[in-house]
Coordinates of C-alpha atoms in Angstrom, one line a residue:
X18 CA 24.5 -16.7 -32.8
X19 CA 23.9 -13.5 -34.6
X20 CA 23.0 -10.1 -33.3
X21 CA 22.2 -7.3 -35.6
X22 CA 23.0 -3.7 -34.7
X23 CA 20.6 -1.6 -32.7
X24 CA 19.0 0.8 -35.0
X25 CA 19.4 4.4 -34.1
X26 CA 15.9 5.3 -35.2
X27 CA 14.0 2.7 -33.2
X28 CA 16.5 1.4 -30.7
X29 CA 15.0 -2.1 -31.2
X30 CA 16.8 -5.3 -31.5
X31 CA 17.0 -6.9 -34.9
X32 CA 17.4 -10.7 -35.2
X33 CA 18.9 -12.2 -32.1
X34 CA 18.9 -15.9 -32.0
X35 CA 21.0 -18.9 -31.1
X36 CA 20.9 -22.7 -31.6
X37 CA 20.5 -22.9 -27.8
X38 CA 17.9 -20.2 -27.4
X39 CA 15.7 -17.7 -29.3
X40 CA 16.0 -14.2 -28.1
X41 CA 13.5 -12.7 -30.4
X42 CA 11.1 -12.8 -27.4
X43 CA 13.0 -9.8 -26.1
X44 CA 10.7 -7.6 -28.1
X45 CA 7.9 -8.7 -25.7
X46 CA 9.9 -9.4 -22.5
X47 CA 11.6 -6.1 -21.7
X48 CA 15.2 -6.8 -21.0
X49 CA 15.6 -3.6 -19.0
X50 CA 12.8 -3.8 -16.4
X51 CA 11.4 -7.3 -16.9
X52 CA 8.0 -6.0 -18.0
X53 CA 6.1 -7.2 -21.0
X54 CA 6.3 -4.4 -23.6
X55 CA 8.7 -3.4 -26.4
X56 CA 12.2 -3.3 -25.1
X57 CA 12.8 -0.5 -27.6
X58 CA 10.8 1.9 -25.4
X59 CA 13.8 2.0 -23.1
X60 CA 16.2 2.9 -25.9
X61 CA 14.7 6.1 -27.2
X62 CA 17.4 8.1 -25.5
X63 CA 20.0 6.5 -27.9
X64 CA 19.6 9.2 -30.5
X65 CA 21.9 12.0 -31.5
X66 CA 21.4 13.7 -28.2
X67 CA 23.1 10.9 -26.4
X68 CA 25.5 12.3 -23.8
X69 CA 29.1 12.4 -25.0
X70 CA 30.7 12.3 -21.5
X71 CA 31.0 8.7 -20.2
X72 CA 30.1 9.9 -16.7
X73 CA 26.9 11.5 -17.9
X74 CA 26.1 8.4 -19.9
X75 CA 26.4 6.2 -16.8
X76 CA 24.3 8.7 -14.8
X77 CA 21.6 8.6 -17.5
X78 CA 21.6 4.8 -17.6
X79 CA 21.4 4.6 -13.9
X80 CA 18.3 6.8 -13.9
X81 CA 16.8 4.6 -16.6
X82 CA 17.3 1.6 -14.4
X83 CA 19.8 -0.1 -16.7
X84 CA 22.6 0.1 -14.1
X85 CA 21.8 -0.6 -10.5
X86 CA 23.9 1.4 -7.9
X87 CA 24.4 -1.6 -5.7
X88 CA 26.0 -3.5 -8.5
X89 CA 28.7 -0.9 -8.8
X90 CA 29.8 -1.7 -5.3
X91 CA 29.7 -5.4 -6.0
X92 CA 31.8 -5.0 -9.2
X93 CA 34.4 -2.9 -7.4
X94 CA 35.1 -5.8 -5.1
X95 CA 35.7 -8.3 -7.9
X96 CA 39.1 -8.1 -9.6
X97 CA 40.0 -11.4 -11.1
X98 CA 38.7 -12.3 -14.6
X99 CA 37.9 -15.8 -13.5
X100 CA 35.8 -14.5 -10.6
X101 CA 34.0 -12.1 -12.9
X102 CA 33.2 -14.9 -15.2
X103 CA 32.0 -17.1 -12.3
X104 CA 29.9 -14.2 -11.0
X105 CA 28.2 -13.6 -14.4
X106 CA 27.5 -17.3 -14.8
X107 CA 26.2 -17.7 -11.3
X108 CA 24.0 -14.6 -11.1
X109 CA 22.9 -14.4 -14.7
X110 CA 22.9 -18.1 -15.5
X111 CA 20.9 -19.0 -12.4
X112 CA 22.2 -22.6 -12.6
X113 CA 20.5 -23.2 -16.0
X114 CA 23.1 -24.6 -18.5
X115 CA 21.2 -23.1 -21.5
X116 CA 21.1 -19.7 -19.7
X117 CA 24.8 -19.9 -18.9
X118 CA 25.6 -20.7 -22.5
X119 CA 23.5 -17.7 -23.5
X120 CA 25.5 -15.5 -21.1
X121 CA 28.8 -16.7 -22.6
X122 CA 27.6 -16.0 -26.1
X123 CA 26.5 -12.5 -25.1
X124 CA 29.8 -12.0 -23.5
X125 CA 31.5 -12.9 -26.8
X126 CA 29.4 -10.4 -28.6
X127 CA 30.5 -7.7 -26.2
X128 CA 34.1 -8.5 -26.9
X129 CA 34.9 -10.8 -24.0
X130 CA 34.1 -11.3 -20.3
X131 CA 35.9 -8.1 -19.3
X132 CA 33.8 -5.9 -21.6
X133 CA 30.7 -7.8 -20.8
X134 CA 31.2 -7.4 -17.1
X135 CA 32.0 -3.7 -17.6
X136 CA 28.9 -3.3 -19.8
X137 CA 26.7 -5.0 -17.2
X138 CA 28.2 -3.6 -14.0
X139 CA 30.0 -0.4 -14.8
X140 CA 33.4 -0.5 -13.0
X141 CA 35.3 -0.1 -16.3
X142 CA 32.6 2.1 -17.9
X143 CA 35.2 4.7 -18.9
X144 CA 37.2 2.1 -20.9
X145 CA 34.1 0.4 -22.2
X146 CA 32.5 3.6 -23.6
X147 CA 35.8 5.1 -24.6
X148 CA 35.8 8.4 -26.3
X149 CA 32.5 8.1 -28.1
X150 CA 32.8 11.6 -29.6
X151 CA 35.6 10.4 -31.9
X152 CA 33.9 7.2 -33.1
X153 CA 33.0 6.9 -36.7
X154 CA 29.5 5.8 -37.7
X155 CA 30.6 2.1 -37.8
X156 CA 32.2 2.3 -34.4
X157 CA 29.1 4.1 -33.0
X158 CA 26.9 1.2 -34.2
X159 CA 29.3 -1.3 -32.7
X160 CA 29.2 0.7 -29.5
X161 CA 25.4 0.8 -29.4
X162 CA 25.3 -3.0 -30.1
X163 CA 27.7 -3.6 -27.2
X164 CA 25.7 -1.3 -25.0
X165 CA 22.6 -3.3 -25.9
X166 CA 24.4 -6.6 -25.1
X167 CA 25.4 -5.1 -21.8
X168 CA 21.8 -4.1 -21.1
X169 CA 20.8 -7.7 -21.8
X170 CA 23.4 -8.9 -19.2
X171 CA 22.1 -6.3 -16.8
X172 CA 18.7 -7.8 -17.2
X173 CA 19.9 -11.3 -16.7
X174 CA 22.0 -10.4 -13.6
X175 CA 20.2 -7.6 -11.9
X176 CA 16.7 -6.9 -13.2
X177 CA 13.6 -8.5 -11.7
X178 CA 11.3 -9.8 -14.4
X179 CA 7.7 -9.5 -13.3
X180 CA 7.0 -13.2 -13.7
X181 CA 9.7 -14.6 -11.5
X182 CA 12.1 -12.5 -9.4
X183 CA 12.8 -10.7 -6.2
X184 CA 10.8 -7.7 -5.4
X185 CA 13.0 -4.7 -5.0
X186 CA 11.0 -3.2 -2.2
X187 CA 10.3 -6.2 0.0
X188 CA 13.1 -8.6 -0.9
X189 CA 10.5 -11.4 -1.3
X190 CA 10.7 -13.8 -4.2
X191 CA 7.2 -13.5 -5.5
X192 CA 5.7 -14.4 -8.8
X193 CA 3.1 -11.7 -9.5
X194 CA 0.0 -12.5 -11.6
X195 CA 0.6 -12.7 -15.3
X196 CA -0.5 -9.5 -16.8
X197 CA -2.1 -11.4 -19.6
X198 CA -4.6 -12.9 -17.1
X199 CA -5.8 -9.6 -15.8
X200 CA -9.2 -8.6 -17.1
X201 CA -8.4 -4.9 -16.5
X202 CA -5.2 -3.1 -15.9
X203 CA -6.1 0.6 -16.0
X204 CA -7.7 1.2 -12.5
X205 CA -9.1 4.0 -10.5
X206 CA -8.9 3.5 -6.7
X207 CA -10.7 6.0 -4.5
X208 CA -9.1 7.2 -1.2
X209 CA -9.5 9.7 1.5
X210 CA -6.3 11.6 2.2
X211 CA -5.5 10.1 5.6
X212 CA -2.7 7.9 6.9
X213 CA -5.1 5.0 7.2
X214 CA -4.9 4.7 3.4
X215 CA -1.1 4.4 3.4
X216 CA -0.9 1.0 1.6
X217 CA -3.4 2.1 -1.0
X218 CA -1.6 5.4 -1.6
X219 CA 2.0 4.3 -1.4
X220 CA 1.4 1.5 -3.9
X221 CA 1.3 4.1 -6.7
X222 CA 4.5 6.0 -6.1
X223 CA 6.5 3.1 -4.7
X224 CA 5.5 0.7 -7.5
X225 CA 3.4 -2.0 -5.9
X226 CA 0.6 -1.6 -8.4
X227 CA 3.0 -1.6 -11.4
X228 CA 4.7 -4.7 -10.1
X229 CA 1.5 -6.6 -10.5
X230 CA 0.9 -5.2 -14.0
X231 CA -1.5 -2.4 -13.2
X232 CA -1.6 1.2 -14.4
X233 CA -3.5 2.2 -11.3
X234 CA -4.3 5.8 -10.2
X235 CA -5.4 6.7 -6.8
X236 CA -8.3 9.2 -6.8
X237 CA -8.6 11.6 -3.9
X238 CA -12.1 11.8 -2.6
X239 CA -13.6 14.6 -0.5
X240 CA -15.6 12.5 2.0
X241 CA -16.7 9.0 2.8
X242 CA -20.1 9.8 1.5
X243 CA -18.5 10.5 -1.8
X244 CA -16.6 7.2 -1.7
X245 CA -19.9 5.4 -1.0
X246 CA -21.8 7.2 -3.8
X247 CA -19.0 6.7 -6.3
X248 CA -18.8 3.1 -5.5
X249 CA -22.6 2.6 -6.0
X250 CA -22.4 4.6 -9.3
X251 CA -19.5 2.4 -10.6
X252 CA -17.2 5.4 -11.0
X253 CA -14.3 3.6 -9.2
X254 CA -12.8 0.2 -9.5
X255 CA -12.0 -0.3 -5.9
X256 CA -11.9 1.8 -2.8
X257 CA -10.4 2.7 0.6
X258 CA -13.3 2.2 3.0
X259 CA -13.9 2.4 6.7
X260 CA -14.1 -1.2 8.1
X261 CA -17.8 -1.0 9.0
X262 CA -18.9 0.4 5.6
X263 CA -18.9 -2.9 3.6
X264 CA -21.2 -4.4 6.3
X265 CA -23.5 -1.3 6.4
X266 CA -23.7 -1.0 2.6
X267 CA -24.3 -4.7 2.0
X268 CA -27.1 -4.6 4.6
X269 CA -28.5 -1.4 3.2
X270 CA -27.8 0.7 6.3
X271 CA -27.4 4.4 5.5
X272 CA -27.7 3.8 1.8
X273 CA -29.3 1.6 -0.8
X274 CA -28.3 -2.1 -0.5
X275 CA -25.1 -2.5 -2.4
X276 CA -22.9 -5.6 -2.1
X277 CA -19.3 -4.8 -1.0
X278 CA -16.5 -7.1 0.1
X279 CA -13.8 -6.2 2.6
X280 CA -10.7 -7.7 1.0
X281 CA -8.1 -6.7 3.5
X282 CA -7.5 -4.3 6.4
X283 CA -5.5 -1.2 5.6
X284 CA -4.4 -0.2 9.1
X285 CA -4.9 -1.0 12.7
X286 CA -4.8 1.7 15.4
X287 CA -4.0 5.1 13.9
X288 CA -6.8 7.3 15.3
X289 CA -7.1 9.7 18.2
X290 CA -9.5 11.8 20.2
X291 CA -8.4 15.5 19.7
X292 CA -9.9 18.3 21.8
X293 CA -9.8 22.1 21.1
X294 CA -7.1 23.9 23.0
X295 CA -9.7 26.0 25.0
X296 CA -10.4 22.8 27.0
X297 CA -6.8 22.1 27.9
X298 CA -6.6 20.9 31.5
X299 CA -10.3 20.3 31.7
X300 CA -10.6 16.9 30.0
X301 CA -9.7 13.9 32.1
X302 CA -12.1 11.2 31.0
X303 CA -15.3 10.4 29.0
X304 CA -17.6 12.2 31.5
X305 CA -15.9 15.5 30.7
X306 CA -17.3 15.4 27.2
X307 CA -20.9 15.9 28.2
X308 CA -22.4 18.7 26.2
X309 CA -19.8 18.6 23.5
X310 CA -20.3 18.6 19.8
X311 CA -18.0 15.9 18.5
X312 CA -16.9 15.2 14.9
X313 CA -16.4 11.8 13.4
X314 CA -15.7 11.1 9.7
X315 CA -18.8 9.1 8.9
X316 CA -21.7 7.5 10.8
X317 CA -20.7 4.0 9.8
X318 CA -17.1 4.3 10.9
X319 CA -14.9 2.8 13.6
X320 CA -14.5 6.4 14.8
X321 CA -18.2 6.7 15.6
X322 CA -18.4 3.3 17.2
X323 CA -15.3 3.9 19.3
X324 CA -16.3 7.3 20.5
X325 CA -19.7 5.9 21.5
X326 CA -18.0 3.0 23.3
X327 CA -15.7 5.5 25.2
X328 CA -18.4 8.0 26.1
X329 CA -20.8 5.3 27.4
X330 CA -18.2 4.1 29.9
X331 CA -18.3 7.5 31.5
X332 CA -22.1 7.6 31.7
X333 CA -22.5 9.8 28.7
X334 CA -25.3 8.8 26.4
X335 CA -24.0 9.4 22.8
X336 CA -27.4 10.1 21.5
X337 CA -28.6 12.5 24.2
X338 CA -25.7 14.0 26.1
X339 CA -23.5 15.0 23.2
X340 CA -24.0 15.8 19.5
X341 CA -22.0 13.5 17.2
X342 CA -21.9 14.6 13.6
X343 CA -20.0 13.7 10.5
X344 CA -17.2 15.9 9.5
X345 CA -15.0 15.2 6.4
X346 CA -11.4 14.7 7.8
X347 CA -9.9 17.5 5.8
X348 CA -12.4 19.9 7.3
X349 CA -11.9 18.8 10.9
X350 CA -9.2 21.3 12.0
X351 CA -11.0 24.3 10.5
X352 CA -14.2 23.3 12.3
X353 CA -12.3 22.8 15.5
X354 CA -10.7 26.3 15.2
X355 CA -14.1 27.9 14.3
X356 CA -15.8 26.3 17.3
X357 CA -18.2 24.3 15.2
X358 CA -17.0 21.2 17.0
X359 CA -15.4 20.9 20.4
X360 CA -13.5 17.7 19.8
X361 CA -13.2 14.9 17.2
X362 CA -12.3 11.3 16.9
X363 CA -10.5 11.4 13.5
X364 CA -8.0 9.5 11.5
X365 CA -4.5 10.9 11.3
X366 CA -2.7 13.0 10.2
X367 CA -5.5 15.4 11.4
X368 CA -4.9 14.8 15.1
X369 CA -1.2 15.5 14.7
X370 CA -1.9 18.4 12.3
X371 CA -4.1 20.0 15.0
X372 CA -1.1 19.9 17.4
X373 CA 1.1 21.2 14.6
X374 CA -1.3 24.1 14.0
X375 CA -1.7 24.7 17.8
X376 CA -5.4 24.2 17.3
X377 CA -5.9 21.2 19.7
X378 CA -4.3 18.5 21.8
X379 CA -4.4 14.8 21.6
X380 CA -6.5 13.5 24.5
X381 CA -6.3 9.7 23.8
X382 CA -5.0 7.4 21.1
X383 CA -7.6 4.9 20.0
X384 CA -4.8 2.3 20.4
X385 CA -5.4 2.8 24.2
X386 CA -9.1 2.1 23.7
X387 CA -8.5 -1.1 21.8
X388 CA -5.0 -2.1 20.8
X389 CA -4.9 -3.6 17.3
X390 CA -8.4 -2.4 16.4
X391 CA -9.2 -2.2 12.7
X392 CA -9.9 1.1 11.0
X393 CA -9.8 1.3 7.3
X394 CA -9.9 -1.4 4.6
X395 CA -9.5 -2.1 0.9
X396 CA -12.8 -3.0 -0.6
X397 CA -14.5 -3.7 -3.9
X398 CA -18.1 -4.4 -5.0
X399 CA -19.5 -7.8 -5.5
X400 CA -20.3 -7.1 -9.1
X401 CA -16.8 -5.8 -9.9
X402 CA -15.1 -8.7 -8.3
X403 CA -17.3 -11.1 -10.3
X404 CA -16.4 -9.3 -13.5
X405 CA -12.7 -9.0 -12.7
X406 CA -11.7 -12.0 -10.5
X407 CA -8.0 -12.1 -11.5
X408 CA -7.7 -8.4 -11.3
X409 CA -9.3 -8.3 -7.9
X410 CA -7.0 -11.0 -6.6
X411 CA -3.8 -9.4 -7.9
X412 CA -4.9 -5.9 -6.8
X413 CA -5.6 -7.2 -3.3
X414 CA -2.3 -9.0 -3.3
X415 CA -0.4 -5.8 -4.2
X416 CA -2.0 -3.9 -1.3
X417 CA -1.4 -6.7 1.2
X418 CA 2.2 -6.7 0.1
X419 CA 2.4 -2.9 0.5
X420 CA 0.8 -3.2 4.0
X421 CA 3.6 -5.7 4.9
X422 CA 6.2 -3.2 3.7
X423 CA 4.6 -0.4 5.7
X424 CA 4.6 -2.6 8.8
X425 CA 8.4 -2.4 8.9
X426 CA 9.2 0.7 11.0
X427 CA 12.5 1.1 9.0
X428 CA 10.4 1.9 5.8
X429 CA 8.2 4.5 7.3
X430 CA 10.3 7.6 6.8
X431 CA 10.5 6.8 3.1
X432 CA 6.7 6.1 3.0
X433 CA 6.0 9.4 4.8
X434 CA 7.9 11.3 2.2
X435 CA 6.1 9.5 -0.7
X436 CA 2.6 9.9 0.6
X437 CA 2.9 13.5 1.9
X438 CA 3.0 14.9 -1.7
X439 CA 0.3 17.2 -2.9
X440 CA -1.3 14.6 -5.0
X441 CA -1.8 12.4 -2.0
X442 CA -2.1 13.6 1.6
X443 CA -0.8 17.2 0.9
X444 CA 0.6 17.4 4.4
X445 CA 4.0 18.5 5.9
X446 CA 6.3 15.5 5.9
X447 CA 7.1 16.0 9.5
X448 CA 3.5 15.7 10.5
X449 CA 3.1 12.4 8.5
X450 CA 6.4 11.1 9.8
X451 CA 5.3 11.8 13.4
X452 CA 2.3 9.7 12.9
X453 CA 4.0 6.8 11.0
X454 CA 7.0 6.6 13.3
X455 CA 5.0 7.3 16.6
X456 CA 7.5 10.0 17.7
X457 CA 5.2 12.9 18.3
X458 CA 4.2 15.9 20.5
X459 CA 0.7 15.5 22.0
X460 CA 0.0 19.3 22.4
X461 CA 0.0 19.0 26.2
X462 CA 3.8 19.5 26.6
X463 CA 4.6 15.8 26.2
X464 CA 6.9 14.1 23.7
X465 CA 5.6 10.6 23.0
X466 CA 7.3 7.5 21.5
X467 CA 4.5 5.0 20.5
X468 CA 5.9 3.0 17.5
X469 CA 2.5 1.3 16.9
X470 CA 0.5 4.5 17.1
X471 CA -0.5 3.3 13.7
X472 CA 0.3 -0.1 12.3
X473 CA -0.4 -2.1 9.2
X474 CA -1.8 -5.6 9.5
X475 CA -3.9 -6.6 6.5
X476 CA -5.5 -9.7 8.1
X477 CA -9.3 -9.2 8.4
X478 CA -10.2 -11.1 11.6
X479 CA -13.7 -12.3 11.7
X480 CA -13.8 -11.1 15.3
X481 CA -13.5 -7.6 13.9
X482 CA -16.6 -8.1 11.9
X483 CA -18.5 -9.5 14.9
X484 CA -17.6 -6.6 17.1
X485 CA -18.6 -4.1 14.4
X486 CA -21.9 -5.9 13.9
X487 CA -22.5 -5.9 17.7
X488 CA -22.1 -2.2 17.9
X489 CA -24.3 -1.5 14.9
X490 CA -27.0 -3.5 16.7
X491 CA -26.3 -1.7 20.0
X492 CA -26.6 1.8 18.6
X493 CA -29.1 1.2 15.7
X494 CA -27.7 4.2 13.9
X495 CA -30.5 4.3 11.3
X496 CA -33.1 4.3 14.1
X497 CA -35.5 2.0 12.4
X498 CA -34.5 -1.4 13.8
X499 CA -33.5 -2.7 10.4
X500 CA -30.0 -3.7 11.6
X501 CA -31.5 -5.8 14.4
X502 CA -33.5 -7.8 12.0
X503 CA -30.6 -8.2 9.6
X504 CA -28.1 -9.2 12.3
X505 CA -29.8 -11.6 14.7
X506 CA -28.0 -13.7 17.2
X507 CA -27.6 -16.5 14.7
X508 CA -26.4 -14.3 11.8
X509 CA -23.3 -12.6 13.2
X510 CA -20.9 -15.2 11.9
X511 CA -22.8 -15.4 8.6
X512 CA -22.6 -11.7 8.0
X513 CA -18.9 -11.6 8.8
X514 CA -17.9 -14.5 6.7
X515 CA -19.9 -13.3 3.6
X516 CA -18.3 -9.8 3.7
X517 CA -14.8 -10.1 5.3
X518 CA -12.7 -12.2 2.9
X519 CA -10.4 -13.6 5.6
X520 CA -9.5 -16.8 3.9
X521 CA -8.5 -15.1 0.7
X522 CA -6.4 -12.5 2.6
X523 CA -4.6 -15.3 4.4
X524 CA -3.9 -17.1 1.1
X525 CA -2.5 -13.9 -0.6
X526 CA -0.5 -13.0 2.5
X527 CA 1.2 -16.3 2.4
X528 CA 2.0 -15.9 -1.3
X529 CA 3.9 -12.7 -0.6
X530 CA 5.9 -14.2 2.2
X531 CA 3.9 -13.0 5.2
X532 CA 2.8 -15.3 8.1
X533 CA -0.9 -14.6 8.7
X534 CA -2.8 -16.3 11.5
X535 CA -4.5 -19.6 10.9
X536 CA -7.5 -18.8 13.2
X537 CA -10.3 -16.5 12.1
X538 CA -11.5 -15.5 15.5
X539 CA -9.8 -14.2 18.6
X540 CA -10.9 -12.7 21.9
X541 CA -10.5 -8.9 21.5
X542 CA -9.3 -7.0 24.6
X543 CA -10.6 -3.4 24.9
X544 CA -9.9 -0.9 27.6
X545 CA -13.1 -1.5 29.5
X546 CA -14.0 -5.1 28.6
X547 CA -13.2 -8.1 26.5
X548 CA -15.1 -9.3 23.5
X549 CA -15.8 -12.9 22.9
X550 CA -16.7 -13.2 19.2
X551 CA -18.7 -16.4 19.9
X552 CA -21.1 -14.4 22.1
X553 CA -21.6 -11.0 20.3
X554 CA -25.2 -10.6 21.4
X555 CA -24.5 -11.4 25.0
X556 CA -21.8 -8.7 24.8
X557 CA -24.3 -6.1 23.6
X558 CA -26.8 -7.1 26.3
X559 CA -24.1 -6.8 29.0
X560 CA -23.0 -3.3 27.8
X561 CA -26.6 -2.0 27.8
X562 CA -27.2 -3.5 31.3
X563 CA -24.0 -2.0 32.7
X564 CA -24.3 1.5 31.2
X565 CA -28.0 1.9 30.5
X566 CA -27.7 2.5 26.8

């Protein structure tokens, strides 16, 4: 086996081959991060400005991802040379005899197991690097060669190649889609800056998009109307949408008919009814909202449907006794303070931010109206999915995996910090963390602990679709009866199954190690009734009979 020196100008490998394996592929398979690009890109720092101090060198290499901090701890616990050799063969060889032989040959090139182990794991980094400042040019080249060999061992032992290894965030062994099969890798995904969009937002800074081969950028949008219009205009590849929007847009409610698929649910729960402070002590139930102007983020939103559901149970006609109007979530607090609205049912963090700003108090979490209700979703147009089937599948998979990561309460402080940044939510970290952890002040002197105030379950139940459709029929938001002709008693299931991609979401969830349900319908339990998805029209008829509207 022959390894040429690493050139100082390009940092690339020369000929690296063996009778038992051809390593020339390392020019394509990055031996540092496991991606598929020129390995040399990771070695540009090996120029004349390379740190002279071994400690600085180790710090730089750690930042580059060459050395993994956890492996230092592992290496410190291993003392015997034989154990080190066994560890290298076990971890880097992965039980493959050819791979083990390759590891041994790399070790020889590094000057033996001790040097190879030090190069890969760092416990003898000082000895391995030596006093680089006094090396002559030949020794420097030898040093760089050994360093490159060490990096190869790091890759074999520690890195996670995108095609076949453990995901650093979730710990799941998951083979992401081959980047070569993706029709498109540079993506723009629209989002509204709310915590409901957590899986879509966090996938950029926490690496879920890049894991699946995407150079994806999330694009902050000012309103749901803007999301809808940009979707129709083809300005975005995929979008963060309110769960009712794909149904409404596909049926041509509130816009031109435009086919959209709901690929997965972004969040469940996560909303609240917030009231201006001047009403503190005066609001005890839905009847007390009579005469209010109430903000919701969009007509075709769970927020509008849920506030209508709540008001009706108190004898308040949402179309006559109150004024419900759309307010972009980022404008909600300002309008509450100005008195333009008296209350709102909004996504977080704007409920918690109202408390933070002493502008309002949280009257009711929507979790208490319907525990586990859907709110926002990941969606894409029919046309885009048809043109980019592999990209769509992999993108949905990345977001489903991110939702699973967000579902773990232990990960939420990290997520809160990542998505609070100016480019994303642009909110105080403590506000976002209060929402994600469920440890919060309600503005009425109470400290609450509600771990599932917001939760992340990507499974798009068909019963969600049927409930949404039932309320679109009930309230006829467009006022022309179009929805009643589009969603007849016989069409509830058809509409849901065509738009909510439940089977695909289940398949992808299984692929990332989640355990989604096998059923597609369930009985939904709300605060004031239960919803049988097999009888959606009967449910609507019962509501109207009971409340009069």
